[in-house]
Every structure is written in C-alpha cells, then in structure tokens.
Coordinates of C-alpha atoms in Angstrom, one line a residue:
M1 CA -15.8 -13.9 -7.1
E2 CA -12.5 -13.2 -8.7
R3 CA -10.4 -10.2 -7.8
P4 CA -10.1 -7.6 -10.6
Q5 CA -6.8 -7.3 -12.4
S6 CA -4.4 -4.9 -10.6
P7 CA -3.7 -1.6 -12.4
R8 CA -0.2 -1.0 -13.8
V9 CA 1.6 2.3 -13.9
A10 CA 3.4 3.6 -16.9
A11 CA 6.3 5.2 -14.9
P12 CA 7.1 2.7 -12.0
P13 CA 9.6 3.5 -9.3
E14 CA 13.1 2.0 -9.2
R15 CA 12.2 -0.1 -6.1
P16 CA 8.9 -0.9 -4.4
L17 CA 7.1 2.1 -3.2
V18 CA 4.6 2.0 -0.4
V19 CA 2.1 4.8 -0.8
F20 CA 0.0 5.7 2.3
D21 CA -2.3 8.4 3.6
G22 CA 0.0 11.0 5.2
D23 CA -2.9 12.5 7.2
C24 CA -3.8 9.2 8.8
T25 CA -2.4 8.6 12.3
F26 CA -2.9 4.8 12.0
C27 CA -1.1 4.8 8.7
R28 CA 1.8 6.8 9.9
F29 CA 2.2 4.5 13.0
W30 CA 2.4 1.4 10.8
I31 CA 4.6 3.0 8.1
A32 CA 7.1 3.9 10.9
R33 CA 7.1 0.3 12.0
W34 CA 7.5 -1.1 8.5
R35 CA 10.3 1.3 7.8
S36 CA 12.2 0.0 10.8
I37 CA 11.7 -3.6 9.5
S38 CA 12.3 -3.1 5.8
G39 CA 15.3 -0.8 6.0
D40 CA 16.2 0.5 2.5
R41 CA 14.5 -2.3 0.6
L42 CA 11.3 -0.2 0.2
D43 CA 10.5 3.4 -0.3
Y44 CA 7.6 5.2 1.3
A45 CA 5.6 8.2 0.3
P46 CA 2.3 9.8 1.4
Y47 CA -0.2 9.7 -1.4
Q48 CA -0.6 13.5 -1.1
E49 CA 2.9 13.7 -2.7
A50 CA 3.0 10.5 -4.8
A51 CA -0.4 10.5 -6.4
P52 CA 0.6 12.8 -9.3
R53 CA 3.3 10.3 -10.3
F54 CA 0.7 7.6 -10.8
P55 CA -2.4 8.9 -12.6
E56 CA -3.4 5.3 -13.4
I57 CA -4.5 5.0 -9.7
A58 CA -7.6 6.9 -8.7
V59 CA -7.1 9.2 -5.7
E60 CA -10.0 7.3 -4.1
E61 CA -7.9 4.2 -4.1
F62 CA -5.1 6.0 -2.4
R63 CA -7.6 7.2 0.3
R64 CA -9.1 3.7 0.7
A65 CA -6.0 1.6 1.1
V66 CA -2.2 1.5 1.2
Q67 CA -0.9 0.9 -2.3
V68 CA 2.4 -0.8 -3.2
V69 CA 3.8 0.1 -6.6
F70 CA 6.4 -2.3 -7.9
P71 CA 9.3 -1.6 -10.3
D72 CA 7.6 -3.7 -13.0
G73 CA 4.5 -1.4 -12.8
R74 CA 2.2 -3.7 -10.8
V75 CA 0.1 -2.2 -8.0
L76 CA -1.3 -4.0 -5.0
A77 CA -3.5 -2.6 -2.2
S78 CA -2.9 -3.8 1.3
G79 CA -4.1 -2.0 4.5
S80 CA -7.5 -0.5 4.3
A81 CA -9.4 2.4 5.9
D82 CA -11.7 -0.2 7.5
G83 CA -8.9 -1.4 9.8
T84 CA -8.0 -4.5 7.9
V85 CA -4.6 -5.5 6.6
L86 CA -4.0 -8.2 4.0
L87 CA -0.7 -9.8 3.0
W88 CA -0.4 -10.6 -0.7
D89 CA 1.5 -13.1 -2.7
V90 CA 2.8 -10.9 -5.4
S91 CA 3.2 -13.5 -8.1
S92 CA -0.3 -14.9 -7.8
Q93 CA -1.9 -11.7 -6.6
K94 CA -3.9 -13.7 -4.0
P95 CA -4.1 -12.9 -0.3
I96 CA -2.0 -15.0 2.1
G97 CA -4.2 -16.1 4.9
S98 CA -7.1 -14.0 6.2
A99 CA -7.3 -10.3 6.9
L100 CA -6.0 -9.0 10.2
T101 CA -8.5 -6.6 11.8
I102 CA -7.2 -3.8 14.0
E103 CA -9.5 -1.8 16.3
P104 CA -9.8 1.8 15.0
D105 CA -9.4 3.3 18.5
A106 CA -6.2 1.4 19.1
F107 CA -4.1 4.3 18.0

C-alpha cells in the first residue's frame, strides 16, 4: 500500500519546525534531546501553540505524531503516540529502515 501524499502548508516556517505535543512527557524528553543535537538548525514548538499557524494539518495529526514542517511547505510525521519513531528520507518521502519502538513506561 502506498503512503498518501504529505500535506503542504501555505505559510511555511523559515527553517524546519518540529511540532510536538507539549503535554506529553515522552515528547518533551525527546525534544530536549533533539534540541541538544540539532542546535539552531531546527526550530521546535508545541502543537498547542503552532497548530493555528498550519490549518492544513488536522489537530488530530498533531496529537497522533510529531510533525516536521519544512520551509518549502512539506510536512512529514515522525514519532507516534504508539511509541514508534520513523526516520524519513525527505526527498523520497519513504522511511529509512524500520520503526524503532520505545516502551511507553520507559519515561
């Protein structure tokens, strides 16, 4: 089964923006880690603040998975509420390798 086309946003950010659930302990843990690795190459915002900027993305999608919004308007989902994380090849929009599963009680 082919993956559906990613949504595009009309008003993309100037640099990649990682949008996550600010109420999720698991998400906040990983966002802090990713910030330490990515430095100023990415911006981060909880969906509770960022969702109004991107009406093309349903609030349910923000709740379901981390969304990465790119300067060209593309959107990719990554980490999911089911404890899986996928890395994506942005140009092909295909996953790299298989999903990493993290036990929910690990955090």
